[in-house]
Amino acid sequence: MARFTPPAADAMRARLLLAARDEFAAVGLAAGKVERIGVAASSNKAQVFHYFGSKEGLFDALVADSVTETFAEVPLATDDLPAWAGRLHDSFVRRPWAQRLATWHRLERADVPLESVATSFADAVAEVEHAQRAGVLPRAFRPAVLLGLVLHTAAFWTATDAEYEPLVHAVTPPRRRQVVVDAVTALLGG
């Protein structure tokens, strides 16, 4: 079967997003340089403005894509929230830039809500609420609070401060994953 080759515009947009991912994850939006992104994408800064309108537009598109990619890679499983948290943890470990981009967004663009991200979260909260109403999940926490606790628990190890890391350094990667699963199990009263 022939391999699909995206049109040149799609390929250029993808290269810009990949280069922007590395740049913005490392230094954030304010310190990120469109010129470096253009060079890393084998392009130029004019292409960033052509495809995304601005540096901020590129950053916002990248954050939105990162959240969409996370939920696509790890679809919410309300029937086994602890296992889902473990898979989400695995995704964050494989894709460290996802947490870094989310942090930069909270720091530098918190006043700019991203509609697609808000929709993803609202859909996930609705799924949790539905599972609570069906008796699949406990109602000890409101749906949005429960989802937030699970998301943050799954991200714990990849969002740990450098100063805190030595205190938990001895916890091996497989054990870290198990801690996430156990913590969410305990959160659900199991």
PDB file of C-alpha atoms in Angstrom:
ATOM      1  CA  MET A   1       0.000   0.000   0.000  1.00  0.00           C
ATOM      2  CA  ALA A   2       1.298   3.455  -0.886  1.00  0.00           C
ATOM      3  CA  ARG A   3       2.228   5.676   2.028  1.00  0.00           C
ATOM      4  CA  PHE A   4       0.250   8.896   2.415  1.00  0.00           C
ATOM      5  CA  THR A   5       2.333  12.000   1.881  1.00  0.00           C
ATOM      6  CA  PRO A   6       0.769  15.125   3.346  1.00  0.00           C
ATOM      7  CA  PRO A   7       0.615  18.214   1.202  1.00  0.00           C
ATOM      8  CA  ALA A   8       3.563  20.570   1.565  1.00  0.00           C
ATOM      9  CA  ALA A   9       1.520  23.002   3.679  1.00  0.00           C
ATOM     10  CA  ASP A  10       0.616  20.290   6.190  1.00  0.00           C
ATOM     11  CA  ALA A  11       4.233  19.126   6.340  1.00  0.00           C
ATOM     12  CA  MET A  12       5.479  22.675   6.927  1.00  0.00           C
ATOM     13  CA  ARG A  13       2.897  23.278   9.647  1.00  0.00           C
ATOM     14  CA  ALA A  14       3.898  20.011  11.318  1.00  0.00           C
ATOM     15  CA  ARG A  15       7.615  20.927  11.190  1.00  0.00           C
ATOM     16  CA  LEU A  16       6.883  24.320  12.722  1.00  0.00           C
ATOM     17  CA  LEU A  17       4.845  22.730  15.526  1.00  0.00           C
ATOM     18  CA  LEU A  18       7.600  20.221  16.253  1.00  0.00           C
ATOM     19  CA  ALA A  19      10.268  22.926  16.367  1.00  0.00           C
ATOM     20  CA  ALA A  20       7.993  25.123  18.496  1.00  0.00           C
ATOM     21  CA  ARG A  21       7.388  22.237  20.883  1.00  0.00           C
ATOM     22  CA  ASP A  22      11.088  21.962  21.633  1.00  0.00           C
ATOM     23  CA  GLU A  23      11.589  25.720  21.866  1.00  0.00           C
ATOM     24  CA  PHE A  24       8.568  26.546  24.017  1.00  0.00           C
ATOM     25  CA  ALA A  25       8.932  23.516  26.291  1.00  0.00           C
ATOM     26  CA  ALA A  26      12.495  24.604  27.034  1.00  0.00           C
ATOM     27  CA  VAL A  27      12.052  28.346  27.543  1.00  0.00           C
ATOM     28  CA  GLY A  28       8.362  29.222  27.419  1.00  0.00           C
ATOM     29  CA  LEU A  29       6.494  31.690  25.258  1.00  0.00           C
ATOM     30  CA  ALA A  30       8.129  34.941  26.365  1.00  0.00           C
ATOM     31  CA  ALA A  31      11.698  33.697  25.887  1.00  0.00           C
ATOM     32  CA  GLY A  32      10.899  31.582  22.826  1.00  0.00           C
ATOM     33  CA  LYS A  33      12.289  32.915  19.581  1.00  0.00           C
ATOM     34  CA  VAL A  34      10.390  32.641  16.314  1.00  0.00           C
ATOM     35  CA  GLU A  35      13.706  32.855  14.454  1.00  0.00           C
ATOM     36  CA  ARG A  36      15.027  29.734  16.226  1.00  0.00           C
ATOM     37  CA  ILE A  37      11.771  27.918  15.522  1.00  0.00           C
ATOM     38  CA  GLY A  38      12.005  28.812  11.842  1.00  0.00           C
ATOM     39  CA  VAL A  39      15.598  27.607  11.590  1.00  0.00           C
ATOM     40  CA  ALA A  40      14.844  24.376  13.486  1.00  0.00           C
ATOM     41  CA  ALA A  41      11.926  23.731  11.109  1.00  0.00           C
ATOM     42  CA  SER A  42      14.121  24.399   8.044  1.00  0.00           C
ATOM     43  CA  SER A  43      11.941  27.392   7.357  1.00  0.00           C
ATOM     44  CA  ASN A  44      11.756  31.007   8.465  1.00  0.00           C
ATOM     45  CA  LYS A  45       9.794  33.232  10.801  1.00  0.00           C
ATOM     46  CA  ALA A  46       7.522  34.418   7.995  1.00  0.00           C
ATOM     47  CA  GLN A  47       6.071  30.906   7.794  1.00  0.00           C
ATOM     48  CA  VAL A  48       5.171  31.025  11.500  1.00  0.00           C
ATOM     49  CA  PHE A  49       3.133  34.162  10.869  1.00  0.00           C
ATOM     50  CA  HIS A  50       1.652  32.687   7.688  1.00  0.00           C
ATOM     51  CA  TYR A  51       0.397  29.508   9.382  1.00  0.00           C
ATOM     52  CA  PHE A  52      -0.311  30.732  12.918  1.00  0.00           C
ATOM     53  CA  GLY A  53      -0.694  34.512  12.750  1.00  0.00           C
ATOM     54  CA  SER A  54       1.703  35.212  15.606  1.00  0.00           C
ATOM     55  CA  LYS A  55       4.090  33.633  18.061  1.00  0.00           C
ATOM     56  CA  GLU A  56       1.200  33.454  20.535  1.00  0.00           C
ATOM     57  CA  GLY A  57      -0.979  31.762  17.905  1.00  0.00           C
ATOM     58  CA  LEU A  58       1.716  29.142  17.371  1.00  0.00           C
ATOM     59  CA  PHE A  59       2.044  28.579  21.125  1.00  0.00           C
ATOM     60  CA  ASP A  60      -1.718  28.279  21.588  1.00  0.00           C
ATOM     61  CA  ALA A  61      -2.002  25.835  18.671  1.00  0.00           C
ATOM     62  CA  LEU A  62       0.813  23.778  20.147  1.00  0.00           C
ATOM     63  CA  VAL A  63      -0.769  23.621  23.623  1.00  0.00           C
ATOM     64  CA  ALA A  64      -4.148  22.700  22.123  1.00  0.00           C
ATOM     65  CA  ASP A  65      -2.540  19.989  19.970  1.00  0.00           C
ATOM     66  CA  SER A  66      -0.705  18.609  22.995  1.00  0.00           C
ATOM     67  CA  VAL A  67      -3.925  18.229  25.000  1.00  0.00           C
ATOM     68  CA  THR A  68      -5.735  16.712  22.020  1.00  0.00           C
ATOM     69  CA  GLU A  69      -2.850  14.278  21.494  1.00  0.00           C
ATOM     70  CA  THR A  70      -2.905  13.280  25.171  1.00  0.00           C
ATOM     71  CA  PHE A  71      -6.626  12.489  25.185  1.00  0.00           C
ATOM     72  CA  ALA A  72      -6.296  10.667  21.839  1.00  0.00           C
ATOM     73  CA  GLU A  73      -3.383   8.569  23.110  1.00  0.00           C
ATOM     74  CA  VAL A  74      -5.013   7.895  26.487  1.00  0.00           C
ATOM     75  CA  PRO A  75      -8.810   8.030  26.121  1.00  0.00           C
ATOM     76  CA  LEU A  76     -10.614   8.521  29.409  1.00  0.00           C
ATOM     77  CA  ALA A  77     -11.705   5.208  30.958  1.00  0.00           C
ATOM     78  CA  THR A  78     -14.159   5.929  33.767  1.00  0.00           C
ATOM     79  CA  ASP A  79     -14.741   2.208  34.298  1.00  0.00           C
ATOM     80  CA  ASP A  80     -11.132   1.881  35.576  1.00  0.00           C
ATOM     81  CA  LEU A  81      -9.874   5.310  36.580  1.00  0.00           C
ATOM     82  CA  PRO A  82      -6.765   3.997  38.412  1.00  0.00           C
ATOM     83  CA  ALA A  83      -5.572   2.113  35.313  1.00  0.00           C
ATOM     84  CA  TRP A  84      -6.323   5.175  33.182  1.00  0.00           C
ATOM     85  CA  ALA A  85      -4.225   7.300  35.546  1.00  0.00           C
ATOM     86  CA  GLY A  86      -1.380   4.811  35.119  1.00  0.00           C
ATOM     87  CA  ARG A  87      -1.603   5.066  31.331  1.00  0.00           C
ATOM     88  CA  LEU A  88      -1.770   8.856  31.582  1.00  0.00           C
ATOM     89  CA  HIS A  89       1.343   8.794  33.778  1.00  0.00           C
ATOM     90  CA  ASP A  90       3.072   6.694  31.099  1.00  0.00           C
ATOM     91  CA  SER A  91       2.097   9.238  28.452  1.00  0.00           C
ATOM     92  CA  PHE A  92       3.523  12.108  30.502  1.00  0.00           C
ATOM     93  CA  VAL A  93       6.773  10.181  30.999  1.00  0.00           C
ATOM     94  CA  ARG A  94       7.045   9.495  27.235  1.00  0.00           C
ATOM     95  CA  ARG A  95       6.060  13.062  26.358  1.00  0.00           C
ATOM     96  CA  PRO A  96       7.691  15.341  28.965  1.00  0.00           C
ATOM     97  CA  TRP A  97       7.000  18.406  26.880  1.00  0.00           C
ATOM     98  CA  ALA A  98       3.249  18.036  27.481  1.00  0.00           C
ATOM     99  CA  GLN A  99       3.551  18.971  31.155  1.00  0.00           C
ATOM    100  CA  ARG A 100       6.113  21.683  30.453  1.00  0.00           C
ATOM    101  CA  LEU A 101       3.853  23.297  27.837  1.00  0.00           C
ATOM    102  CA  ALA A 102       0.880  23.138  30.211  1.00  0.00           C
ATOM    103  CA  THR A 103       2.966  24.832  32.902  1.00  0.00           C
ATOM    104  CA  TRP A 104       4.151  27.560  30.544  1.00  0.00           C
ATOM    105  CA  HIS A 105       0.556  28.089  29.421  1.00  0.00           C
ATOM    106  CA  ARG A 106      -0.590  28.507  33.044  1.00  0.00           C
ATOM    107  CA  LEU A 107       2.247  30.952  33.685  1.00  0.00           C
ATOM    108  CA  GLU A 108       2.103  33.001  30.500  1.00  0.00           C
ATOM    109  CA  ARG A 109      -1.338  32.578  28.923  1.00  0.00           C
ATOM    110  CA  ALA A 110      -3.743  31.786  31.783  1.00  0.00           C
ATOM    111  CA  ASP A 111      -5.859  34.741  30.702  1.00  0.00           C
ATOM    112  CA  VAL A 112      -6.310  33.222  27.220  1.00  0.00           C
ATOM    113  CA  PRO A 113      -8.598  30.188  27.467  1.00  0.00           C
ATOM    114  CA  LEU A 114      -8.189  27.762  24.599  1.00  0.00           C
ATOM    115  CA  GLU A 115     -11.612  26.670  23.372  1.00  0.00           C
ATOM    116  CA  SER A 116     -10.558  23.210  22.198  1.00  0.00           C
ATOM    117  CA  VAL A 117      -8.808  22.514  25.521  1.00  0.00           C
ATOM    118  CA  ALA A 118     -11.817  23.742  27.488  1.00  0.00           C
ATOM    119  CA  THR A 119     -14.036  21.491  25.372  1.00  0.00           C
ATOM    120  CA  SER A 120     -11.784  18.464  25.969  1.00  0.00           C
ATOM    121  CA  PHE A 121     -11.897  19.027  29.708  1.00  0.00           C
ATOM    122  CA  ALA A 122     -15.648  19.688  29.714  1.00  0.00           C
ATOM    123  CA  ASP A 123     -16.245  16.462  27.784  1.00  0.00           C
ATOM    124  CA  ALA A 124     -14.085  14.518  30.248  1.00  0.00           C
ATOM    125  CA  VAL A 125     -15.919  16.031  33.219  1.00  0.00           C
ATOM    126  CA  ALA A 126     -19.242  15.063  31.619  1.00  0.00           C
ATOM    127  CA  GLU A 127     -17.989  11.467  31.277  1.00  0.00           C
ATOM    128  CA  VAL A 128     -16.967  11.413  34.944  1.00  0.00           C
ATOM    129  CA  GLU A 129     -20.359  12.838  35.957  1.00  0.00           C
ATOM    130  CA  HIS A 130     -22.134  10.211  33.874  1.00  0.00           C
ATOM    131  CA  ALA A 131     -20.051   7.461  35.538  1.00  0.00           C
ATOM    132  CA  GLN A 132     -20.884   8.889  38.960  1.00  0.00           C
ATOM    133  CA  ARG A 133     -24.603   8.949  38.186  1.00  0.00           C
ATOM    134  CA  ALA A 134     -24.374   5.350  36.951  1.00  0.00           C
ATOM    135  CA  GLY A 135     -22.673   4.297  40.181  1.00  0.00           C
ATOM    136  CA  VAL A 136     -19.394   3.419  38.455  1.00  0.00           C
ATOM    137  CA  LEU A 137     -17.497   6.155  40.291  1.00  0.00           C
ATOM    138  CA  PRO A 138     -18.086   7.429  43.831  1.00  0.00           C
ATOM    139  CA  ARG A 139     -19.641  10.832  44.391  1.00  0.00           C
ATOM    140  CA  ALA A 140     -17.287  11.921  47.189  1.00  0.00           C
ATOM    141  CA  PHE A 141     -15.982  14.693  44.892  1.00  0.00           C
ATOM    142  CA  ARG A 142     -17.677  16.808  42.273  1.00  0.00           C
ATOM    143  CA  PRO A 143     -16.905  15.491  38.767  1.00  0.00           C
ATOM    144  CA  ALA A 144     -14.520  18.330  37.840  1.00  0.00           C
ATOM    145  CA  VAL A 145     -12.679  18.039  41.155  1.00  0.00           C
ATOM    146  CA  LEU A 146     -12.322  14.273  40.824  1.00  0.00           C
ATOM    147  CA  LEU A 147     -10.991  14.569  37.274  1.00  0.00           C
ATOM    148  CA  GLY A 148      -8.560  17.287  38.360  1.00  0.00           C
ATOM    149  CA  LEU A 149      -7.272  15.199  41.252  1.00  0.00           C
ATOM    150  CA  VAL A 150      -6.708  12.229  38.955  1.00  0.00           C
ATOM    151  CA  LEU A 151      -5.006  14.355  36.272  1.00  0.00           C
ATOM    152  CA  HIS A 152      -2.665  15.932  38.803  1.00  0.00           C
ATOM    153  CA  THR A 153      -1.921  12.623  40.477  1.00  0.00           C
ATOM    154  CA  ALA A 154      -0.986  11.131  37.092  1.00  0.00           C
ATOM    155  CA  ALA A 155       1.278  14.127  36.435  1.00  0.00           C
ATOM    156  CA  PHE A 156       2.881  14.132  39.883  1.00  0.00           C
ATOM    157  CA  TRP A 157       6.185  12.528  38.931  1.00  0.00           C
ATOM    158  CA  THR A 158       6.695  14.568  35.766  1.00  0.00           C
ATOM    159  CA  ALA A 159       5.837  17.826  37.527  1.00  0.00           C
ATOM    160  CA  THR A 160       8.025  17.302  40.587  1.00  0.00           C
ATOM    161  CA  ASP A 161      10.337  20.203  41.436  1.00  0.00           C
ATOM    162  CA  ALA A 162      14.072  19.677  41.011  1.00  0.00           C
ATOM    163  CA  GLU A 163      14.516  20.381  44.718  1.00  0.00           C
ATOM    164  CA  TYR A 164      12.033  17.655  45.643  1.00  0.00           C
ATOM    165  CA  GLU A 165      13.368  15.025  43.249  1.00  0.00           C
ATOM    166  CA  PRO A 166      16.299  13.965  45.497  1.00  0.00           C
ATOM    167  CA  LEU A 167      13.806  13.108  48.232  1.00  0.00           C
ATOM    168  CA  VAL A 168      12.038  10.601  45.980  1.00  0.00           C
ATOM    169  CA  HIS A 169      14.925   9.634  43.710  1.00  0.00           C
ATOM    170  CA  ALA A 170      14.982   6.073  45.075  1.00  0.00           C
ATOM    171  CA  VAL A 171      11.446   5.443  43.830  1.00  0.00           C
ATOM    172  CA  THR A 172      11.938   3.475  40.613  1.00  0.00           C
ATOM    173  CA  PRO A 173       9.963   4.224  37.434  1.00  0.00           C
ATOM    174  CA  PRO A 174       7.754   1.113  37.738  1.00  0.00           C
ATOM    175  CA  ARG A 175       7.059   1.961  41.377  1.00  0.00           C
ATOM    176  CA  ARG A 176       6.248   5.565  40.428  1.00  0.00           C
ATOM    177  CA  ARG A 177       3.581   4.302  38.061  1.00  0.00           C
ATOM    178  CA  GLN A 178       2.209   1.997  40.756  1.00  0.00           C
ATOM    179  CA  VAL A 179       2.084   4.897  43.234  1.00  0.00           C
ATOM    180  CA  VAL A 180      -0.151   6.774  40.776  1.00  0.00           C
ATOM    181  CA  VAL A 181      -2.465   3.778  40.373  1.00  0.00           C
ATOM    182  CA  ASP A 182      -2.558   3.154  44.147  1.00  0.00           C
ATOM    183  CA  ALA A 183      -3.207   6.820  44.924  1.00  0.00           C
ATOM    184  CA  VAL A 184      -6.145   7.017  42.527  1.00  0.00           C
ATOM    185  CA  THR A 185      -7.487   3.722  43.895  1.00  0.00           C
ATOM    186  CA  ALA A 186      -7.327   5.209  47.414  1.00  0.00           C
ATOM    187  CA  LEU A 187      -8.925   8.434  46.175  1.00  0.00           C
ATOM    188  CA  LEU A 188     -11.868   6.397  44.917  1.00  0.00           C
ATOM    189  CA  GLY A 189     -12.183   4.684  48.269  1.00  0.00           C
ATOM    190  CA  GLY A 190     -10.727   1.355  47.137  1.00  0.00           C
TER     191      GLY A 190
END
